[in-house]
Short mmCIF file of C-alpha atoms in Angstrom, two decimals:
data_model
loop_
_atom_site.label_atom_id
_atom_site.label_comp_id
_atom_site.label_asym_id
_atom_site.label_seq_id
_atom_site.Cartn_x
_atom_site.Cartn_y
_atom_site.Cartn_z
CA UNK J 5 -287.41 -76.69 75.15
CA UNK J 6 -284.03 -76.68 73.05
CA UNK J 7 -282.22 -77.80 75.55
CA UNK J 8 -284.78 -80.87 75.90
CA UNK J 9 -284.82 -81.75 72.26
CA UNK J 10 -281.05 -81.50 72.17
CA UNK J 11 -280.62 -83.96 75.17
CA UNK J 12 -283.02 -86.34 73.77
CA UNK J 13 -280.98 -86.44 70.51
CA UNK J 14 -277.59 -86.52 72.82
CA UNK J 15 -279.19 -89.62 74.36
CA UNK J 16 -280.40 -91.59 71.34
CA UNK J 17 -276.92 -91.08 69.71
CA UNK J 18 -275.14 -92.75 72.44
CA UNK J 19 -278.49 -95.35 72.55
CA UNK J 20 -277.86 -98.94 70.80
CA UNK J 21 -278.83 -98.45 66.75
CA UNK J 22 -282.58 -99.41 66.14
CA UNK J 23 -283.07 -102.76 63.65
CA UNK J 24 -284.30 -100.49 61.26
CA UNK J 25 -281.25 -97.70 61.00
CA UNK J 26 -278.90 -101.38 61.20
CA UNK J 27 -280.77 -102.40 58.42
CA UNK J 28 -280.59 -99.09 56.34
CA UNK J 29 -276.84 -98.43 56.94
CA UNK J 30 -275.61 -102.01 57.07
CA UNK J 31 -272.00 -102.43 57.54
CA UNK J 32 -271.42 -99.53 59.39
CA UNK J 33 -270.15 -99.45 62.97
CA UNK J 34 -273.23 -96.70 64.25
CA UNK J 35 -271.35 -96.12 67.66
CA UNK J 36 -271.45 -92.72 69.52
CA UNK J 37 -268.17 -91.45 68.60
CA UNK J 38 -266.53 -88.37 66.20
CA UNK J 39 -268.05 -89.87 63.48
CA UNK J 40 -271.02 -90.63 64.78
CA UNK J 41 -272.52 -87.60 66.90
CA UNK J 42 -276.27 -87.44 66.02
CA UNK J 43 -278.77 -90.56 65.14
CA UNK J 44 -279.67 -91.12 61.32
CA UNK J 45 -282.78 -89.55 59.90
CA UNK J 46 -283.73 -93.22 59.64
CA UNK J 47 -284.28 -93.97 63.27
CA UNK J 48 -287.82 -93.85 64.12
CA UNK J 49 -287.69 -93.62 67.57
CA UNK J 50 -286.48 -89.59 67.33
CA UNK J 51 -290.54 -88.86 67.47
CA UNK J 52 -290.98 -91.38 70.64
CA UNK J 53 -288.26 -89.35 72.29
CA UNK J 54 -287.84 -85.72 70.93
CA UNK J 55 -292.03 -84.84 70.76
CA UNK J 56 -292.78 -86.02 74.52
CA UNK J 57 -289.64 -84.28 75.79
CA UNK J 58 -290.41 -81.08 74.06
CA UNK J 59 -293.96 -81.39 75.75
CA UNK J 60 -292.75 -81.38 78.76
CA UNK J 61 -290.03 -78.95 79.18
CA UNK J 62 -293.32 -76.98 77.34
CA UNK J 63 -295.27 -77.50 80.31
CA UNK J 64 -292.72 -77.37 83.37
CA UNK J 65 -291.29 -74.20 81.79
CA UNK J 66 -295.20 -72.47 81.56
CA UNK J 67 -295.10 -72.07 78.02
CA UNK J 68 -297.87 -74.42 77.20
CA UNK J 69 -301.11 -73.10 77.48
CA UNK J 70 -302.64 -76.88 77.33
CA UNK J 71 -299.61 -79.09 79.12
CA UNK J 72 -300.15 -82.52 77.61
CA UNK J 73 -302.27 -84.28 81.38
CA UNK J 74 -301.33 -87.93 80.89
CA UNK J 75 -297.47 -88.21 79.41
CA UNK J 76 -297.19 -92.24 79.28
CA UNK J 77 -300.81 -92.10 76.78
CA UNK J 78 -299.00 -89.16 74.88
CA UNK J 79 -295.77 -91.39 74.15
CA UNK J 80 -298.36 -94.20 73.70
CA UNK J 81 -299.93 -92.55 70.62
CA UNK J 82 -296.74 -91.34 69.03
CA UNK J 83 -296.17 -94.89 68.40
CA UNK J 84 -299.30 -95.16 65.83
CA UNK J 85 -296.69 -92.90 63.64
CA UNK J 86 -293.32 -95.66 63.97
CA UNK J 87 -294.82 -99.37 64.15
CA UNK J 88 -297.73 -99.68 62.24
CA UNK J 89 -298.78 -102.87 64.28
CA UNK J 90 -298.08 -99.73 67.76
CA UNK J 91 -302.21 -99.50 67.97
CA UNK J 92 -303.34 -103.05 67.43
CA UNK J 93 -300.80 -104.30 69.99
CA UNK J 94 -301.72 -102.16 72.62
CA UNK J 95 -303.88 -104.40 74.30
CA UNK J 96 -301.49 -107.25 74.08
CA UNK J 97 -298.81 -104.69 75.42
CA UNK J 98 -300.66 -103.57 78.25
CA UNK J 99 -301.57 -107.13 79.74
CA UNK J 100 -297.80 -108.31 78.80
CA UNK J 101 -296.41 -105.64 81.26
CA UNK J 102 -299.08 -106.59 83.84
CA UNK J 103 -297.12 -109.41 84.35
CA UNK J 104 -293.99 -109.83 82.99
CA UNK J 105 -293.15 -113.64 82.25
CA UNK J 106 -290.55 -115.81 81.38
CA UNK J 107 -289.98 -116.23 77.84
CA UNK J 108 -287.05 -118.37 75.99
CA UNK J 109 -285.78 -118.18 72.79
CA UNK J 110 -284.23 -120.38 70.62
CA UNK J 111 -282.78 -118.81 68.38
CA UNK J 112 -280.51 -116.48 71.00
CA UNK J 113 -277.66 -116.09 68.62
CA UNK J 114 -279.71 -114.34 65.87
CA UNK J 115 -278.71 -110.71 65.98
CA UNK J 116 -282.64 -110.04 65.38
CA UNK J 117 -283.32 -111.59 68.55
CA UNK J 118 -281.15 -110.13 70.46
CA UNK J 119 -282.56 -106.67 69.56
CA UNK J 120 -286.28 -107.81 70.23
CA UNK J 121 -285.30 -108.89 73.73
CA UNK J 122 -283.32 -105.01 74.19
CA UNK J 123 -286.30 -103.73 73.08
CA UNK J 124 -289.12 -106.20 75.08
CA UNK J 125 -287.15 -105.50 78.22
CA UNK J 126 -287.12 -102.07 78.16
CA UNK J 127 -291.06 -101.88 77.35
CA UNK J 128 -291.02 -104.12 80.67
CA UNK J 129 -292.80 -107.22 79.10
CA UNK J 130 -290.14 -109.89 79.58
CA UNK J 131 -287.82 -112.49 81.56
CA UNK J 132 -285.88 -113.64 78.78
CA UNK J 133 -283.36 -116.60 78.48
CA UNK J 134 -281.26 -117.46 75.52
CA UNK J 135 -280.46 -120.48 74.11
CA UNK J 136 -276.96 -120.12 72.49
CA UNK J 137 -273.22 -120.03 73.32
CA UNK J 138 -272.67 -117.36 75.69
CA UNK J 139 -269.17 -115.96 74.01
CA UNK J 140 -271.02 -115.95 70.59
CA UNK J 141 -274.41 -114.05 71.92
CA UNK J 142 -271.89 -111.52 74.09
CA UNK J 143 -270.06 -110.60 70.87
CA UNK J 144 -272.99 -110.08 68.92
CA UNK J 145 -274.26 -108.31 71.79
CA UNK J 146 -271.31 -105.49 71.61
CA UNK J 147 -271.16 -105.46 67.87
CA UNK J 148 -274.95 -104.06 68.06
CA UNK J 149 -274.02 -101.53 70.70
CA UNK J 150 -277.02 -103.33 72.87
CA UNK J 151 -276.97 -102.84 76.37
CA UNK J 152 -277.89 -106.67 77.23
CA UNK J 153 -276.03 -108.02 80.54
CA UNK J 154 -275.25 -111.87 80.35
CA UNK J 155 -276.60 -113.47 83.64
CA UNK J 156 -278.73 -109.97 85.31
CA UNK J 157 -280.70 -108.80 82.21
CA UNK J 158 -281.00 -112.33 80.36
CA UNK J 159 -280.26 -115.83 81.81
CA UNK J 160 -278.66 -117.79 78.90
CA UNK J 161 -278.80 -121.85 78.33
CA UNK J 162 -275.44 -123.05 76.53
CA UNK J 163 -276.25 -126.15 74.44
CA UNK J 164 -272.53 -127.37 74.60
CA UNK J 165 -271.76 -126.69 78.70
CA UNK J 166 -274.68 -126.22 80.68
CA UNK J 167 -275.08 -127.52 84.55
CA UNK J 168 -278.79 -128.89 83.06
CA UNK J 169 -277.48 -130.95 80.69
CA UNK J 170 -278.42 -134.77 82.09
CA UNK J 171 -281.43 -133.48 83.34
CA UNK J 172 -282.44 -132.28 80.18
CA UNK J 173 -281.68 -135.15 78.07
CA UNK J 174 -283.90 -137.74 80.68
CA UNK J 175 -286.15 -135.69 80.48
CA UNK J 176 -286.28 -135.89 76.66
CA UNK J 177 -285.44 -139.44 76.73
CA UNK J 178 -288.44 -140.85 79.19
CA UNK J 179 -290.82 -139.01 77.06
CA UNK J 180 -289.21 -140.30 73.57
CA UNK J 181 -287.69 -143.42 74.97
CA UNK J 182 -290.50 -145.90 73.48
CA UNK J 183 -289.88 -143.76 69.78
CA UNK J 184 -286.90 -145.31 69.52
CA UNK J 185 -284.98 -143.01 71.08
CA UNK J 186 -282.16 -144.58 72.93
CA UNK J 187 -280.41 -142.75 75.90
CA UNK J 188 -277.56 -141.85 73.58
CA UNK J 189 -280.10 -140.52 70.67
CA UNK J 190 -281.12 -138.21 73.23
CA UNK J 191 -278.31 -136.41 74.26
CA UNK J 192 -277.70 -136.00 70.90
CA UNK J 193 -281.38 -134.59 70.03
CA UNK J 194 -280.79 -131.92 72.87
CA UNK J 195 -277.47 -130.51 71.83
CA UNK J 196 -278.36 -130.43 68.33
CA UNK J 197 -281.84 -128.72 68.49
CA UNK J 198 -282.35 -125.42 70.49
CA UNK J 199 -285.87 -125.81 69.92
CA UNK J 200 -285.86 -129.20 71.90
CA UNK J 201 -283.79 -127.56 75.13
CA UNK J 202 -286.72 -124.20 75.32
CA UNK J 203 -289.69 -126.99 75.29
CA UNK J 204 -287.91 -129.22 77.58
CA UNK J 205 -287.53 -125.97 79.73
CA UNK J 206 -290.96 -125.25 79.55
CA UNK J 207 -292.02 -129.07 80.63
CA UNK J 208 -289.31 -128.91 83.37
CA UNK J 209 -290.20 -125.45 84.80
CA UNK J 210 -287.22 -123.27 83.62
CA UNK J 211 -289.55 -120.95 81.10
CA UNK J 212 -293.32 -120.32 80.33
CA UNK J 213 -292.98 -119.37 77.01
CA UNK J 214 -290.93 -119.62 73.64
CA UNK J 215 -290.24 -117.76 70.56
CA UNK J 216 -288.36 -120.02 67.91
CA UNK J 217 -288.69 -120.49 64.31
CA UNK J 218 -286.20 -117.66 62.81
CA UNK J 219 -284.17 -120.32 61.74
CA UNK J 220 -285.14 -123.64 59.94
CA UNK J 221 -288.21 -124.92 58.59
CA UNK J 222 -291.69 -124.57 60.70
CA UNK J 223 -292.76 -128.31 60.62
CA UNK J 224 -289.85 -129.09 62.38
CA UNK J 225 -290.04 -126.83 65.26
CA UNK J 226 -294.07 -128.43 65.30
CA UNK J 227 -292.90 -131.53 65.76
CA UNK J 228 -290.36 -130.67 68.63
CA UNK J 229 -293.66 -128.65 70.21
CA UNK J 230 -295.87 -131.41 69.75
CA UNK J 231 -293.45 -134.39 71.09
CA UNK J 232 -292.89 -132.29 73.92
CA UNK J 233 -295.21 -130.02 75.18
CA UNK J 234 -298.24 -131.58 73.55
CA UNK J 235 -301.34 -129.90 73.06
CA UNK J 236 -303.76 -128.01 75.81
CA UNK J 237 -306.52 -130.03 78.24
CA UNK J 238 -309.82 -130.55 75.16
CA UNK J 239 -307.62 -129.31 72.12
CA UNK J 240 -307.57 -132.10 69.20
CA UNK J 241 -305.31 -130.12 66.85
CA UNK J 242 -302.43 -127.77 66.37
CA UNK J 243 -303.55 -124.77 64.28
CA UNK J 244 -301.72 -120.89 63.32
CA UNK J 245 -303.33 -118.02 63.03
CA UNK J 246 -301.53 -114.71 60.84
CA UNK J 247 -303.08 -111.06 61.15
CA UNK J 248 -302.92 -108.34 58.65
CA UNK J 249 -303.09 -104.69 59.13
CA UNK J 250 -304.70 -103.74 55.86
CA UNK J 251 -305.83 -100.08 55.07
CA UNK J 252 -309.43 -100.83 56.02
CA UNK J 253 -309.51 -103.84 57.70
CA UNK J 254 -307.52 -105.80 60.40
CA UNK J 255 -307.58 -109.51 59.21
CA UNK J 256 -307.19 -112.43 61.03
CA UNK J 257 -306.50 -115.96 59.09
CA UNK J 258 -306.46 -119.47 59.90
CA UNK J 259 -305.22 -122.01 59.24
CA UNK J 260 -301.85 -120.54 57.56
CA UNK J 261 -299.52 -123.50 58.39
CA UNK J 262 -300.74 -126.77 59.93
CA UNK J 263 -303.93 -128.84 58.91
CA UNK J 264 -303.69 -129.53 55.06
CA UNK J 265 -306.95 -130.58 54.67
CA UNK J 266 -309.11 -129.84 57.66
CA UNK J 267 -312.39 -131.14 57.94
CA UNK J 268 -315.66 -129.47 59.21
CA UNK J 269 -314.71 -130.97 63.25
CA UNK J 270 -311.51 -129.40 62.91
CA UNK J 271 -312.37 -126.24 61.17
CA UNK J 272 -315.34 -125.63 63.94
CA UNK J 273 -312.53 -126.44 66.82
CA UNK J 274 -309.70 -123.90 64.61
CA UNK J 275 -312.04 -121.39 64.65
CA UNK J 276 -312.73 -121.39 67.95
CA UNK J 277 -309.16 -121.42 68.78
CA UNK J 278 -308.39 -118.41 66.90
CA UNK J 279 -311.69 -116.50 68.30
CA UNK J 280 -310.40 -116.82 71.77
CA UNK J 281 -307.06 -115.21 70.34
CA UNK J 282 -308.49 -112.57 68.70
CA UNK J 283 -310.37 -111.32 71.88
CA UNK J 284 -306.62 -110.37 73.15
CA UNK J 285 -306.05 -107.89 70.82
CA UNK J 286 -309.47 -106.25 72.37
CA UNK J 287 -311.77 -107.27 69.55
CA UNK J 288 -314.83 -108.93 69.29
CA UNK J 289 -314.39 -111.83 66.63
CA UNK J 290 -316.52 -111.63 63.65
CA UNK J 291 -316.33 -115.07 61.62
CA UNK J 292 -316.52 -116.01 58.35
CA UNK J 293 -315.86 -119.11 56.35
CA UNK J 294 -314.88 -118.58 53.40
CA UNK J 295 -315.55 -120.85 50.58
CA UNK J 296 -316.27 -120.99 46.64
CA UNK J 297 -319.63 -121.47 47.77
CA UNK J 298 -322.46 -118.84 48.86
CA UNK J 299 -325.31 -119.20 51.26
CA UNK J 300 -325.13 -123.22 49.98
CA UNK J 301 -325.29 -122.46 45.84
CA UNK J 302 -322.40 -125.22 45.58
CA UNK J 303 -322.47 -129.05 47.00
CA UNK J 304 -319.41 -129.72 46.18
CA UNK J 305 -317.24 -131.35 49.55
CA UNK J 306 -315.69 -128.30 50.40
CA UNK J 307 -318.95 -125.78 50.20
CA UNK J 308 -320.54 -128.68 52.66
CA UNK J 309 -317.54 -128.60 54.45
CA UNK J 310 -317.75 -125.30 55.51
CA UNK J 311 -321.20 -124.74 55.51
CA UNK J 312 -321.26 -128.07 58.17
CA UNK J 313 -318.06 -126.28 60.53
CA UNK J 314 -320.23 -123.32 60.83
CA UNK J 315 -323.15 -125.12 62.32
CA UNK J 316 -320.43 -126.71 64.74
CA UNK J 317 -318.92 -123.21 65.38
CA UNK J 318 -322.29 -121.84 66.47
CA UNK J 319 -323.38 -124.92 68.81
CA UNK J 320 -320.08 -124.32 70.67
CA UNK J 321 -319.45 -120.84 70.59
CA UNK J 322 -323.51 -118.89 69.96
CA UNK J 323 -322.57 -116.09 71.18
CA UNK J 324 -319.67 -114.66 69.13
CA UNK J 325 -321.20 -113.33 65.54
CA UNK J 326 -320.46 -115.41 62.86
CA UNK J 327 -321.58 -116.69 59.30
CA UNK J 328 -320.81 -119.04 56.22
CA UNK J 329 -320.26 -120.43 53.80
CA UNK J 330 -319.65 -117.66 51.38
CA UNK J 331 -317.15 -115.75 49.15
CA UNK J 332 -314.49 -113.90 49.93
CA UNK J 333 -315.92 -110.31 49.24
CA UNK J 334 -319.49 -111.30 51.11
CA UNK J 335 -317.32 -111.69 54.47
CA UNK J 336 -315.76 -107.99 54.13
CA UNK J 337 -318.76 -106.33 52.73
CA UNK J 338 -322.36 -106.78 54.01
CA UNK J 339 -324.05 -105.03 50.98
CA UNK J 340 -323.03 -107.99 49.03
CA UNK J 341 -323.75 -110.18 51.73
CA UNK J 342 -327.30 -108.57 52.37
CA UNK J 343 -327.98 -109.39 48.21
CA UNK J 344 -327.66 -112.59 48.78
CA UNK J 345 -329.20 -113.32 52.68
CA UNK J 346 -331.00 -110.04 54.21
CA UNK J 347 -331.07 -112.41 57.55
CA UNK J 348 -327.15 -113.08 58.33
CA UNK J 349 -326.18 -113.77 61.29
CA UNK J 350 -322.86 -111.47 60.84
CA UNK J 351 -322.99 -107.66 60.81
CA UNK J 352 -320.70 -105.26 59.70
CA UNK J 353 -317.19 -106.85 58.16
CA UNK J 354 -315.69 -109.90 59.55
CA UNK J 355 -312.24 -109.98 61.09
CA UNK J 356 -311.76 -113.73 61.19
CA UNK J 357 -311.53 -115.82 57.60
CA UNK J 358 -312.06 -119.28 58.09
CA UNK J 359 -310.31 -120.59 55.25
CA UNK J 360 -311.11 -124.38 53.89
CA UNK J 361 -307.50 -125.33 53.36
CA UNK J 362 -303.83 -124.75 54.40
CA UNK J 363 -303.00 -123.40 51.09
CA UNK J 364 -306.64 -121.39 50.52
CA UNK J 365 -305.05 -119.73 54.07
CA UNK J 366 -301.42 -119.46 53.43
CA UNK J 367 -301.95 -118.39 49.75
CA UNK J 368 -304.59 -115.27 50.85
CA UNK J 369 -302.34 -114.75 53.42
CA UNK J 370 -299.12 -114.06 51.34
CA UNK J 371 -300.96 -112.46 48.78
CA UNK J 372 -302.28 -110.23 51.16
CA UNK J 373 -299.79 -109.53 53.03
CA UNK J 374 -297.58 -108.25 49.74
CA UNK J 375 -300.46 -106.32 47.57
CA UNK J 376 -302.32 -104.44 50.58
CA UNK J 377 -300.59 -104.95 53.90
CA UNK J 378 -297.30 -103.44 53.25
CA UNK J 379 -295.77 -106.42 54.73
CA UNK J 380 -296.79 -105.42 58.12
CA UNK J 381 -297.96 -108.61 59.59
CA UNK J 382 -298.22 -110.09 63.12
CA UNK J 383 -297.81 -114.28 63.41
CA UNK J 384 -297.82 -116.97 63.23
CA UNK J 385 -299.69 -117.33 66.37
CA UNK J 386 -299.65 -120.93 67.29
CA UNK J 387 -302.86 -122.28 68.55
CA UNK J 388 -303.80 -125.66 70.63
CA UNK J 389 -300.86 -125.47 71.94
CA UNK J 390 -300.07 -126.79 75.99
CA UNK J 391 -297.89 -123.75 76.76
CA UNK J 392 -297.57 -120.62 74.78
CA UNK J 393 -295.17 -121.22 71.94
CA UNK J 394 -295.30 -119.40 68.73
CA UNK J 395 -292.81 -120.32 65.95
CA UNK J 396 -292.13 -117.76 63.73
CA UNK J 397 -290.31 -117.61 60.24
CA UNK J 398 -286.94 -117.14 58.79
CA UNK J 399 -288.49 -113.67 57.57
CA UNK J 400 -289.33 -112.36 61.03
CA UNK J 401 -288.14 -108.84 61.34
CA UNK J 402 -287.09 -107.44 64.93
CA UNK J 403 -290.74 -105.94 65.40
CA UNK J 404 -292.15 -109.05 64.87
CA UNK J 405 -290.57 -110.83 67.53
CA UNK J 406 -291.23 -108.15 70.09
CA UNK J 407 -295.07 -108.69 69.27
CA UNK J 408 -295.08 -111.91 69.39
CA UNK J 409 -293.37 -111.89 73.20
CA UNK J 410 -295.83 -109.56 73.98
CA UNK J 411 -298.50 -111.97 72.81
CA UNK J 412 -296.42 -114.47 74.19
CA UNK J 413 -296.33 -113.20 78.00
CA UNK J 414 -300.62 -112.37 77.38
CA UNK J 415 -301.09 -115.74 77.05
CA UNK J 416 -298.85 -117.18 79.94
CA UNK J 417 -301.14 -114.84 82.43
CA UNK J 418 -304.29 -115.31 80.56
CA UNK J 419 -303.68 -119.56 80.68
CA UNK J 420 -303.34 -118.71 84.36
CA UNK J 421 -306.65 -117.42 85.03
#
């Protein structure tokens, strides 16, 4: 059993630095090495790797009475104790490895990203491609200590010498080419935006699925999305969803970044967008719209607004709970709820908030996110969407972007039946 734990801490000292030890001793070269012999008492993963291997020297040795039956679901609850987001992404996790898909990223220089894909392809989740110059990504690659292989682990797309150039750009330009684009415009619009070359390689086959956003603002990567990929078969809207791992509650909200001003059609269709979602993360939506109005005490626009998407809602989608309009604290708490409308047609807390307006959304969101969530947050998840594309934020952290593959490759084999 020593000699277990001491090979597992061998191993992860001569393993690439996790993000968070990187961040925590920034500036230092964290390479095995005389200076370096054991990992920092930062690096999280020592109870992923230590506590199972311990187990099971425990049991192959006789010494445990009770040998741990299933290993993998041991390691897979150690993980509730490292990422906080470990148990809620399960599900996505476990359908992501199903099927591992092809997933591009635009941002492939980012040192963040580069870690995220290390990490996605050793949970098995992932065909990843890189969008960034190849000598660049490789150095950034050995400065981590990463493992990552140009051309066997990760295909890589350079935006100033690739073999797909041309097609790329006519591509680009006969879907542009009555915007004004001209054929020169749009070799020009592909070199300059990586964003632009991972949707083109979506529409021309070369990916299923991207990750962008860490760099830049997030209504420009829409509009490369939209231009390009477009939106799926019956959806009339973009939309993004964010999720919240509070200490009672999981919270899902919508609509964080896109619609300013939604009205009740576009709420009703949001909503059930981001139901759908939430059923990958193995939960059962619960709805609520949120409003400054309860049970119809206000007639202001907005309270009929949302009282009016809820009766949508619940002609296309009866069967997933739901209620509205009403206050914030009626949708987490049915006692208050229940002094207001014994009869509601939601039970229990809601998990969904339907919020009236982008900044009602981003606003609870943020605030959130800061006072009671710790920061631990999983989005945006974009919704409406042709192919699955989520853009993410300049403040992604490494853990982030592996959940949001994850998510990613769920939806490439759930939009395949």
């Amino acid at each position: 059993m020593k000699l277990a734990c001491v090979r597992e801490i061998a191993a992860l000292a001569k393993a690439e630095t996790s993000d968070e030890v990187a961040a925590a001793y920034a500036g230092e070269e964290l390479h095995f090495g005389p200076d370096y012999l054991i990992p920092k008492p930062f690096d999280a993963r020592l109870i992923l790797r230590i506590a199972p291997a311990v187990a099971q020297a425990a049991a192959d040795s006789g010494v445990a009475e009770r040998p741990i039956a299933d290993m993998a679901a041991y390691r897979q609850s150690l993980e509730r104790y490292v990422y906080q987001t470990g148990m809620f992404m399960r599900p996505v996790f476990t359908a992501a490895k199903a099927n591992p898909a092809r997933v591009i990223y635009a941002e492939g220089e980012d040192e963040r990203v580069l870690r995220a894909v290390q990490v996605a392809l050793d949970e098995g989740i992932v065909k990843p491609t890189l969008i960034g110059r190849p000598e660049v990504i490789a150095t950034r690659i050995e400065r981590a200590g990463l493992r990552l292989k140009l051309g066997e682990d990760v295909a890589v797309i350079d935006p100033n010498n690739d073999a797909r150039f041309r097609q790329y750009w006519e591509a680009y330009h006969q879907v542009m080419g009555r915007q004004g684009v001209t054929p020169e415009m749009a070799k020009a619009a592909v070199r300059r935006s990586a964003t632009t070359i991972g949707a083109l390689a979506i529409k021309l086959g070369d990916a299923d699925a991207m990750i962008c956003g860490m760099v830049g603002r997030f209504d420009n990567h829409l509009e490369h999305v939209s231009d390009l990929i477009g939106l799926k078969p019956g959806a009339r809207n973009f939309a993004t969803m964010n999720a919240l791992m509070l200490d009672e509650h999981t919270l899902f909200i919508t609509d964080t970044f896109v619609n300013d001003q939604p009205d009740a059609e576009q709420l009703a269709e949001i909503a059930a967008m981001a139901a759908e979602e939430v059923k990958r993360f193995g939960l059962p939506p619960k709805l609520a719209f949120v409003s400054h109005s309860m049970f119809g005490s206000s007639k202001r626009p907005s309270a009929v607004k949302m009282r009016r998407a809820r009766e949508l809602f619940t002609q296309h989608a009866p069967d997933v709970e739901c209620d509205g309009e009403m206050h914030g604290d009626a949708a987490l708490s049915e006692s208050v709820r229940n002094t207001f409308l014994p009869d509601s047609t939601l039970k229990g807390a809601a998990n969904l908030l339907v919020l009236p307006s982008l900044d009602a959304a981003n606003i609870l969101f943020n605030v959130l996110k800061i006072t009671a969530g710790q920061g631990v947050t999983v989005g945006p998840i974009l919704l409406g969407s042709a192919a699955p594309v989520h853009i993410l934020t300049p403040s992604a952290t490494v853990r982030r972007i592996v959940n949001m593959t994850a998510l990613a490759v769920a939806d490439v084999l759930a939009a395949k039946g």
